[in-house]
Coordinates of C-alpha atoms in Angstrom, one line a residue:
M1 CA 81.5 129.3 114.6
R2 CA 78.8 130.8 115.1
P3 CA 75.8 129.0 112.9
R4 CA 75.4 132.1 110.0
T5 CA 72.7 130.0 107.7
K6 CA 69.4 129.0 108.1
L7 CA 70.9 125.2 107.4
Q8 CA 73.3 126.0 109.8
R9 CA 70.7 127.4 112.7
E10 CA 68.6 124.5 112.0
V11 CA 71.7 121.9 112.7
A12 CA 72.5 123.6 115.7
A13 CA 69.2 123.5 117.2
L14 CA 68.7 119.5 116.4
S15 CA 72.3 118.9 117.2
S16 CA 70.9 119.6 121.3
T17 CA 68.8 117.3 121.0
L18 CA 70.7 114.4 120.1
P19 CA 70.3 111.9 123.1
P20 CA 73.9 110.4 124.7
L21 CA 74.9 107.3 124.8
N22 CA 72.6 104.3 126.2
A23 CA 74.3 101.3 128.3
K24 CA 74.4 99.3 125.2
Q25 CA 75.8 101.3 123.0
E26 CA 78.8 102.4 125.8
A27 CA 79.3 99.0 125.8
F28 CA 80.1 98.7 122.3
A29 CA 82.3 101.8 122.6
Q30 CA 84.4 100.4 125.4
K31 CA 84.5 96.6 123.6
H32 CA 86.0 98.0 121.1
S33 CA 88.2 100.4 122.3
H34 CA 91.7 98.1 122.9
K35 CA 93.4 95.1 121.5
R36 CA 94.1 92.7 124.1
I37 CA 97.6 92.1 124.7
G38 CA 99.3 90.3 127.1
Y39 CA 102.9 91.8 127.3
F40 CA 105.4 89.3 129.0
S41 CA 108.6 90.0 130.6
V42 CA 110.5 88.2 133.3
G43 CA 108.1 85.3 133.6
E44 CA 105.5 87.4 134.2
V45 CA 102.1 87.8 132.0
W46 CA 100.4 91.3 132.4
C47 CA 96.4 92.1 130.7
T48 CA 96.0 95.4 129.0
H49 CA 92.1 94.7 129.9
C50 CA 92.2 94.6 133.0
G51 CA 96.0 95.4 134.4
K52 CA 96.8 92.7 136.5
F53 CA 99.4 90.1 136.0
T54 CA 100.9 86.7 136.6
G55 CA 103.7 85.0 137.3
Q56 CA 103.7 81.8 134.7
L57 CA 102.9 78.1 136.8
D58 CA 106.4 77.0 135.2
P59 CA 108.9 79.9 136.1
M60 CA 111.5 78.3 133.2
A61 CA 108.6 78.6 130.2
S62 CA 109.1 81.0 127.7
R63 CA 106.3 82.4 125.6
E64 CA 106.4 83.7 122.0
N65 CA 105.4 87.0 120.2
G66 CA 101.2 86.0 118.8
E67 CA 100.6 83.0 120.8
E68 CA 97.7 82.8 122.7
Y69 CA 97.2 83.2 126.3
V70 CA 93.8 83.4 128.5
C71 CA 94.0 85.8 131.7
P72 CA 93.4 83.9 134.9
F73 CA 91.8 87.3 136.8
C74 CA 89.8 88.4 133.5
G75 CA 89.2 85.7 130.9
E76 CA 89.7 87.9 128.3
K77 CA 91.7 86.1 125.4
L78 CA 95.7 87.7 125.0
T79 CA 98.3 87.9 121.9
I80 CA 101.3 87.7 123.3
K81 CA 103.8 90.4 122.9
R82 CA 107.3 90.0 124.1
A83 CA 108.3 93.6 125.7
T84 CA 108.9 95.6 128.8
N85 CA 106.1 98.0 129.0
K86 CA 104.1 99.0 131.6
K87 CA 101.5 100.7 130.2
Y88 CA 99.0 100.9 127.6
N89 CA 97.1 103.8 126.0
E90 CA 94.9 103.3 122.9
K91 CA 92.4 105.6 121.1
R92 CA 89.7 104.1 118.6
Y93 CA 87.0 105.9 116.7
V94 CA 84.0 104.5 116.7
T95 CA 80.7 105.7 114.1
Y96 CA 77.4 105.8 115.6
I97 CA 75.1 106.3 112.0
T98 CA 71.4 108.1 113.0
T99 CA 68.3 110.0 111.7
C100 CA 67.5 113.2 113.2
G101 CA 64.1 114.9 111.6
R102 CA 65.2 114.9 107.7
W103 CA 68.8 115.1 108.6
Q104 CA 71.0 112.0 108.3
V105 CA 73.4 111.9 110.8
F106 CA 76.6 111.0 111.4
R107 CA 78.5 110.7 114.8
H108 CA 81.9 110.0 115.3
F109 CA 83.2 109.5 119.4
V110 CA 86.4 108.9 120.1
T111 CA 87.4 105.8 122.7
Y112 CA 89.8 106.3 125.3
W113 CA 91.7 103.5 126.8
S114 CA 94.6 103.6 130.0
V115 CA 95.7 101.3 131.7
R116 CA 99.2 100.7 134.0
K117 CA 100.9 97.3 135.2
G118 CA 99.3 96.7 138.3
R119 CA 96.4 99.2 138.3
D120 CA 93.0 98.8 137.3
P121 CA 92.0 100.3 133.9
H122 CA 90.6 103.5 132.5
S123 CA 88.4 104.9 130.1
W124 CA 86.0 107.2 128.6
T125 CA 84.4 107.9 125.3
D126 CA 83.6 111.5 123.8
E127 CA 81.7 112.7 120.7
A128 CA 84.0 114.1 118.2
V129 CA 82.4 115.3 115.5
Q130 CA 78.9 115.1 113.6
I131 CA 78.5 115.2 110.1
W132 CA 74.7 116.3 109.2
L133 CA 73.3 115.6 105.4
N134 CA 69.7 115.8 103.8
E135 CA 68.7 114.4 101.1
E136 CA 70.0 117.2 98.7
G137 CA 73.3 116.4 99.3
Q138 CA 73.8 119.4 101.4
E139 CA 76.4 118.7 104.4
V140 CA 76.9 120.8 108.0
I141 CA 80.0 119.9 110.1
M142 CA 79.0 119.9 114.0
A143 CA 82.7 119.1 115.5
R144 CA 85.2 120.0 118.3
P145 CA 88.1 122.0 118.1
C146 CA 91.8 120.9 117.3
T147 CA 94.4 121.4 120.1
I148 CA 96.6 121.1 116.9
H149 CA 96.7 122.3 113.4
G150 CA 95.4 119.2 111.4
G151 CA 95.6 116.5 113.3
D152 CA 92.9 114.6 115.2
S153 CA 94.0 115.7 119.0
W154 CA 90.1 116.7 119.7
D155 CA 89.8 119.6 122.4
F156 CA 86.8 117.7 124.8
C157 CA 87.0 120.9 126.9
K158 CA 85.2 122.6 124.4
P159 CA 81.8 122.4 123.0
M160 CA 80.8 121.3 119.5
E161 CA 80.5 124.3 117.2
I162 CA 80.0 124.5 113.6
R163 CA 82.8 124.0 111.2
T164 CA 83.7 124.2 107.7
R165 CA 86.4 122.9 105.5
Y166 CA 88.8 124.3 104.1
R167 CA 91.8 124.5 102.3
S168 CA 95.3 125.1 104.2
Y169 CA 98.3 123.9 104.2
Y170 CA 97.6 121.9 107.5
D171 CA 94.4 119.8 106.6
Y172 CA 93.6 120.2 102.9
R173 CA 89.9 120.4 101.8
G174 CA 88.8 119.5 105.6
Q175 CA 90.1 115.9 105.6
K176 CA 90.1 115.2 109.2
Y177 CA 86.4 115.4 109.3
N178 CA 86.1 112.8 107.0
V179 CA 86.6 110.0 109.6
W180 CA 87.4 106.8 108.6
T181 CA 86.1 104.6 111.8
D182 CA 87.8 101.9 113.3
Y183 CA 84.1 100.3 114.3
I184 CA 80.7 101.1 113.1
Y185 CA 78.0 100.4 115.4
P186 CA 75.7 97.3 113.7
D187 CA 72.2 99.0 114.7
Y188 CA 72.4 102.4 112.6
K189 CA 69.4 104.4 111.0
V190 CA 69.3 105.7 107.5
L191 CA 67.1 108.0 105.5
P192 CA 65.0 105.9 102.8
V193 CA 66.3 107.5 99.5
V194 CA 69.8 106.5 101.1
K195 CA 68.5 102.8 102.0
R196 CA 67.4 102.8 98.4
N197 CA 70.2 104.2 96.8
G198 CA 72.0 101.6 98.4
F199 CA 74.1 101.8 101.6
N200 CA 75.6 99.5 103.8
L201 CA 78.0 98.6 105.8
T202 CA 80.5 96.6 103.9
A203 CA 80.9 99.2 101.5
A204 CA 81.2 101.4 104.2
K205 CA 84.2 100.1 105.7
D206 CA 85.7 98.4 102.5
G207 CA 84.6 101.3 99.6
M208 CA 85.0 105.2 101.9
P209 CA 84.8 106.8 105.1
P210 CA 80.6 106.3 105.4
C211 CA 79.8 109.8 105.5
R212 CA 81.2 110.3 102.2
L213 CA 80.0 107.1 100.9
M214 CA 76.4 108.7 102.0
L215 CA 77.6 112.1 100.4
A216 CA 78.2 110.2 96.8
L217 CA 74.6 108.0 97.3
L218 CA 73.0 110.8 97.3
S219 CA 74.5 113.6 94.4
D220 CA 76.4 110.8 92.7
T221 CA 74.8 108.0 90.2
E222 CA 78.0 106.3 89.5
A223 CA 78.5 105.8 93.6
E224 CA 74.9 104.8 93.3
F225 CA 75.9 101.6 90.9
L226 CA 79.5 100.9 92.2
V227 CA 77.7 100.4 95.6
K228 CA 75.2 98.4 94.6
T229 CA 76.9 96.0 91.9
R230 CA 79.4 95.9 95.5
Q231 CA 82.6 97.0 92.7
Y232 CA 84.0 98.5 96.2
S233 CA 88.0 99.0 95.2
L234 CA 86.6 100.9 92.2
L235 CA 83.9 103.1 95.1
N236 CA 87.1 103.6 96.3
Y237 CA 89.3 104.3 94.0
F238 CA 87.0 106.6 92.1
K239 CA 84.6 108.7 94.6
Y240 CA 87.1 108.5 97.8
K241 CA 90.8 108.6 96.3
R242 CA 90.4 110.7 93.1
E243 CA 87.1 111.6 93.3
I244 CA 86.2 111.8 89.1
K245 CA 83.9 110.3 87.1
C246 CA 84.0 107.2 86.2
G247 CA 84.3 108.0 82.4
R248 CA 85.1 106.3 79.8
Y249 CA 85.8 102.8 81.9
M250 CA 81.8 102.5 82.4
P251 CA 81.7 100.7 79.8
S252 CA 85.0 98.4 80.8
I253 CA 83.2 98.3 84.6
K254 CA 79.5 97.0 83.2
I255 CA 81.6 94.2 81.5
C256 CA 82.9 92.8 84.8
V257 CA 79.2 93.7 86.8
R258 CA 77.8 91.5 83.7
N259 CA 80.2 88.8 83.8
G260 CA 80.5 88.6 87.8
Y261 CA 83.6 89.9 88.2
K262 CA 85.2 91.6 91.0
V263 CA 88.3 94.0 90.8
K264 CA 90.2 93.6 94.0
D265 CA 93.1 96.4 92.8
A266 CA 91.4 99.4 91.3
S267 CA 94.5 101.6 90.6
M268 CA 96.3 97.9 88.6
W269 CA 92.9 97.5 86.9
V270 CA 92.5 101.1 85.2
D271 CA 96.0 100.8 83.9
Y272 CA 95.6 97.8 82.9
I273 CA 92.2 99.0 81.0
D274 CA 94.9 102.4 79.9
L275 CA 97.3 99.3 78.4
L276 CA 94.4 97.6 76.9
E277 CA 93.4 101.1 75.0
Y278 CA 97.0 102.4 74.1
F279 CA 97.4 98.8 72.6
H280 CA 93.9 98.9 70.7
L281 CA 91.9 96.0 72.4
D282 CA 89.0 95.6 73.0
T283 CA 87.8 97.0 76.2
R284 CA 84.5 95.8 75.8
N285 CA 85.5 92.5 75.6
A286 CA 85.2 90.1 78.8
H287 CA 88.3 88.0 77.3
Y288 CA 90.4 91.1 78.3
V289 CA 88.3 93.2 80.5
C290 CA 88.1 90.3 83.5
P291 CA 91.6 88.3 83.5
K292 CA 92.3 85.9 86.0
N293 CA 95.2 87.3 86.9
L294 CA 95.5 90.5 86.8
K295 CA 98.8 91.8 88.2
K296 CA 100.0 88.9 85.4
E297 CA 98.6 90.6 82.5
H298 CA 99.4 93.8 83.6
D299 CA 103.2 92.9 83.7
K300 CA 103.0 91.7 80.1
L301 CA 101.5 94.3 78.5
M302 CA 103.5 97.1 80.4
T303 CA 106.8 95.0 79.6
R304 CA 105.4 95.2 75.5
K305 CA 104.7 98.8 76.4
N306 CA 108.1 99.3 78.0
R307 CA 109.8 98.1 74.6
V308 CA 107.7 100.0 72.0
E309 CA 108.9 103.4 73.9
A310 CA 112.3 102.3 74.0
K311 CA 112.1 101.6 70.3
R312 CA 110.3 105.2 69.8
K313 CA 112.8 106.8 71.7
A314 CA 115.6 105.6 69.9
E315 CA 114.2 106.6 66.5
E316 CA 113.2 110.1 67.9
A317 CA 117.2 110.0 68.8
R318 CA 118.3 108.8 65.7
K319 CA 116.2 112.0 63.8
N320 CA 117.5 114.2 66.6
A321 CA 121.3 112.6 66.2
K322 CA 121.2 114.1 62.6
Q323 CA 121.3 118.1 63.3
W324 CA 124.2 117.5 65.5
E325 CA 126.6 115.0 62.3
A326 CA 127.7 118.1 61.0
E327 CA 129.3 120.1 64.1
Y328 CA 130.4 116.5 65.4
K329 CA 132.1 115.5 62.5
A330 CA 133.9 119.3 62.6
K331 CA 134.9 118.5 66.1
K332 CA 136.3 115.2 66.1
G333 CA 136.5 114.2 62.4
M334 CA 140.4 114.2 63.0
Y335 CA 140.5 111.4 65.1
F336 CA 137.9 109.0 63.0
G337 CA 139.8 106.4 61.2
I338 CA 141.6 105.6 64.6
C339 CA 141.3 101.8 65.3
F340 CA 143.5 99.1 67.5
G341 CA 143.1 96.2 69.4
N342 CA 144.2 92.6 69.5
E343 CA 143.0 89.5 68.5
D344 CA 139.8 89.5 71.1
I345 CA 139.1 92.8 71.1
Q346 CA 138.7 95.8 68.4
I347 CA 138.2 99.3 69.7
A348 CA 137.7 102.3 67.6
V349 CA 136.2 106.0 67.4
I350 CA 132.6 106.1 66.8
T351 CA 132.0 108.4 63.3
S352 CA 128.5 109.1 63.8
V353 CA 126.2 110.8 66.4
A354 CA 123.4 108.5 65.0
D355 CA 125.8 105.3 65.8
I356 CA 126.7 106.8 69.3
A357 CA 122.6 106.5 69.6
D358 CA 122.8 103.0 69.1
E359 CA 125.6 102.5 71.3
G360 CA 123.7 103.5 74.3
E361 CA 120.4 101.8 73.1
A362 CA 122.3 98.3 72.8
M363 CA 124.3 99.3 76.4
H364 CA 121.6 101.0 78.5
H365 CA 123.7 103.8 79.3
C366 CA 123.3 107.7 78.8
V367 CA 126.3 108.0 76.7
Y368 CA 123.7 109.8 73.7
S369 CA 121.2 111.4 76.2
N370 CA 123.6 112.9 77.9
R371 CA 124.9 114.0 74.8
Y372 CA 128.4 113.2 75.0
F373 CA 129.3 114.2 71.6
N374 CA 128.2 117.3 72.0
K375 CA 131.3 118.0 74.4
D376 CA 134.2 119.5 73.7
N377 CA 137.1 117.5 75.3
S378 CA 135.2 114.6 75.2
L379 CA 136.3 111.1 72.3
I380 CA 133.7 108.1 72.5
L381 CA 135.0 104.8 71.7
S382 CA 133.3 101.5 71.2
A383 CA 135.1 98.2 72.2
R384 CA 133.7 94.8 70.2
D385 CA 134.8 90.9 70.1
K386 CA 135.9 89.1 67.2
E387 CA 132.1 88.4 66.6
G388 CA 131.5 92.6 66.6
N389 CA 129.0 92.6 70.1
R390 CA 129.6 95.5 72.1
L391 CA 131.7 94.7 74.8
E392 CA 132.3 98.3 76.2
T393 CA 132.2 102.2 75.9
I394 CA 135.4 104.3 76.3
E395 CA 135.1 108.0 77.2
L396 CA 139.0 109.8 76.6
D397 CA 139.2 113.1 77.6
L398 CA 141.4 114.9 74.7
R399 CA 143.3 117.5 76.8
T400 CA 144.9 114.8 79.0
L401 CA 144.0 111.9 76.8
E402 CA 143.4 110.3 79.7
I403 CA 140.3 107.2 80.0
V404 CA 137.4 108.9 82.1
Q405 CA 135.5 105.7 82.0
S406 CA 135.1 102.7 80.2
R407 CA 131.1 101.5 80.8
G408 CA 129.5 97.7 80.0
K409 CA 125.7 97.5 79.3
C410 CA 124.1 98.7 82.3
N411 CA 127.0 100.6 83.1
G412 CA 128.5 97.6 84.3
T413 CA 132.0 96.1 83.7
T414 CA 133.0 93.2 82.3
P415 CA 136.0 90.5 82.3
Y416 CA 137.4 92.6 79.3
H417 CA 137.7 95.9 81.5
D418 CA 141.5 95.8 82.1
Q419 CA 142.4 94.3 78.5
I420 CA 140.5 97.2 77.2
V421 CA 142.1 100.1 79.6
S422 CA 145.0 98.4 78.2
L423 CA 144.8 98.8 74.9
V424 CA 143.8 102.3 74.7
K425 CA 146.9 103.6 77.5
D426 CA 148.8 101.6 74.9
N427 CA 147.8 103.2 71.9
I428 CA 147.4 106.7 73.6
G429 CA 150.1 108.2 70.8
L430 CA 147.1 107.5 67.6
F431 CA 145.5 109.8 69.5
R432 CA 148.1 112.4 69.5
K433 CA 149.5 112.1 66.2
A434 CA 145.6 112.9 64.8
A435 CA 145.2 115.8 67.4

C-alpha cells in the first residue's frame, strides 16, 4: 500500500537506498540454502549439491540412511537417504541485520535451491520482508505481497511495499512478517541503544524471532533482564508465545538468576511455580525454585494436587448428594434391603446417593457423576467379596429386569464377572416381587 504517515514515507524512501547483497553475503545465503543429501537407489548415489551421480565401486555394496558419503565431483559431505527421488527443492530464510540512519533494519531473504538428477543446480536469492524499528520501538514493515492468504509464498514479481499487521482469519496479527529465520548473517550492525540493551544472536536463535526480540528490548525492561541473564526459554515463553508480563514469577526468576539456574523448559517451570503456590510453598526459596530434576518435582506435585482435587470433588459430591436423598428413596426405596450372594460374593442394592458417590470414587467410574441414581429405570447394586472389598458395580434396568452393565475399577472387568452376572440373574425374582 502507499505510505501514508511521516514514518512510512521516511522508510519507503530509505528502503530504496539499501544496497543489494554483496558477493560474501550472497555466498553465505547459497551455502545455507539447502541440505547436503545423497539419494541412494539401485547402486547409485546422486548429490543434491551438484546434481551429478555415480555408481558405486562395489555393485553389491549398500548404503544406509544417515551414513556419510563424500561426493567425488564437488567434494561435499552428504548424508545418505535411501529414496528414488529424481529432483530436490529447498527454500530457506536468511536474515541480514543492519542499520540505516536512525533505523534498525531486518532484511529477510528467501533463498531457493532446485536441482534435478544429472543436471546443474539452479538457485536464486530474493528479499521478501524488511522490518524497520526506531529507538522509540515504532515499527514499519516493507514486504512483498503473498500469492496466497496467510502463507509465505511471496510474489517476487511485485515490488516491496508498506504493509501493516492486521487481524484476519488467515493471518492472526500479521504473524507472517515475524520471520523466524533459519540463518542470521554473523556480520551484523545494531543501534547503540540495542547493543546496550543486550541484543545477541544466541537470544535471537533460542529466544524469539530477531525482529520481535529487538522490539521487545526497545520497549520492555523485563525482556532486557531475561536477555542479559540468558534466560532465553523464559524470554520465548513470556515475550513471544504469551506476550505477557512476568509479574508474580519475577521474584522466582531472580532467585534462579542469583543461583545460576537456567530454566530450560519454561512452560513446565511456570506450571511448577503455580503448583508451589497452590501448596503454599516458598517460591522465593532456591530449594524449591531451582530443582535439580524439574520434571520429577513437577510430576510429584501434580500427583499430589490430583489427590487433593479428587478428595475435594468427593467431598462436594457427598454434600450435593444430600439434596437427592429424599427423591432417591421415594423412587427406589422399595428395593432397599435386597441382598443375595454365595460364600465368595455378596450383592446388595445401594441405599443412598452418598453411598453411590463413594462407589464412584472408589471404583473410578461415572456412576455418580452421570447421575445414574436420578434415572427412573436404573437401579444400582454393588458386588463385594467376603472381606467387603468392592468388586463390580451393577446397573439393572427396572423395566426389563436385565443387566445393563457390570463394571469393575476404571470400567474394567474382574475374574468374578461371570459369577456376579449369574447371581443377579438367579435372584431377579426378588426385584420383581419388590416392584
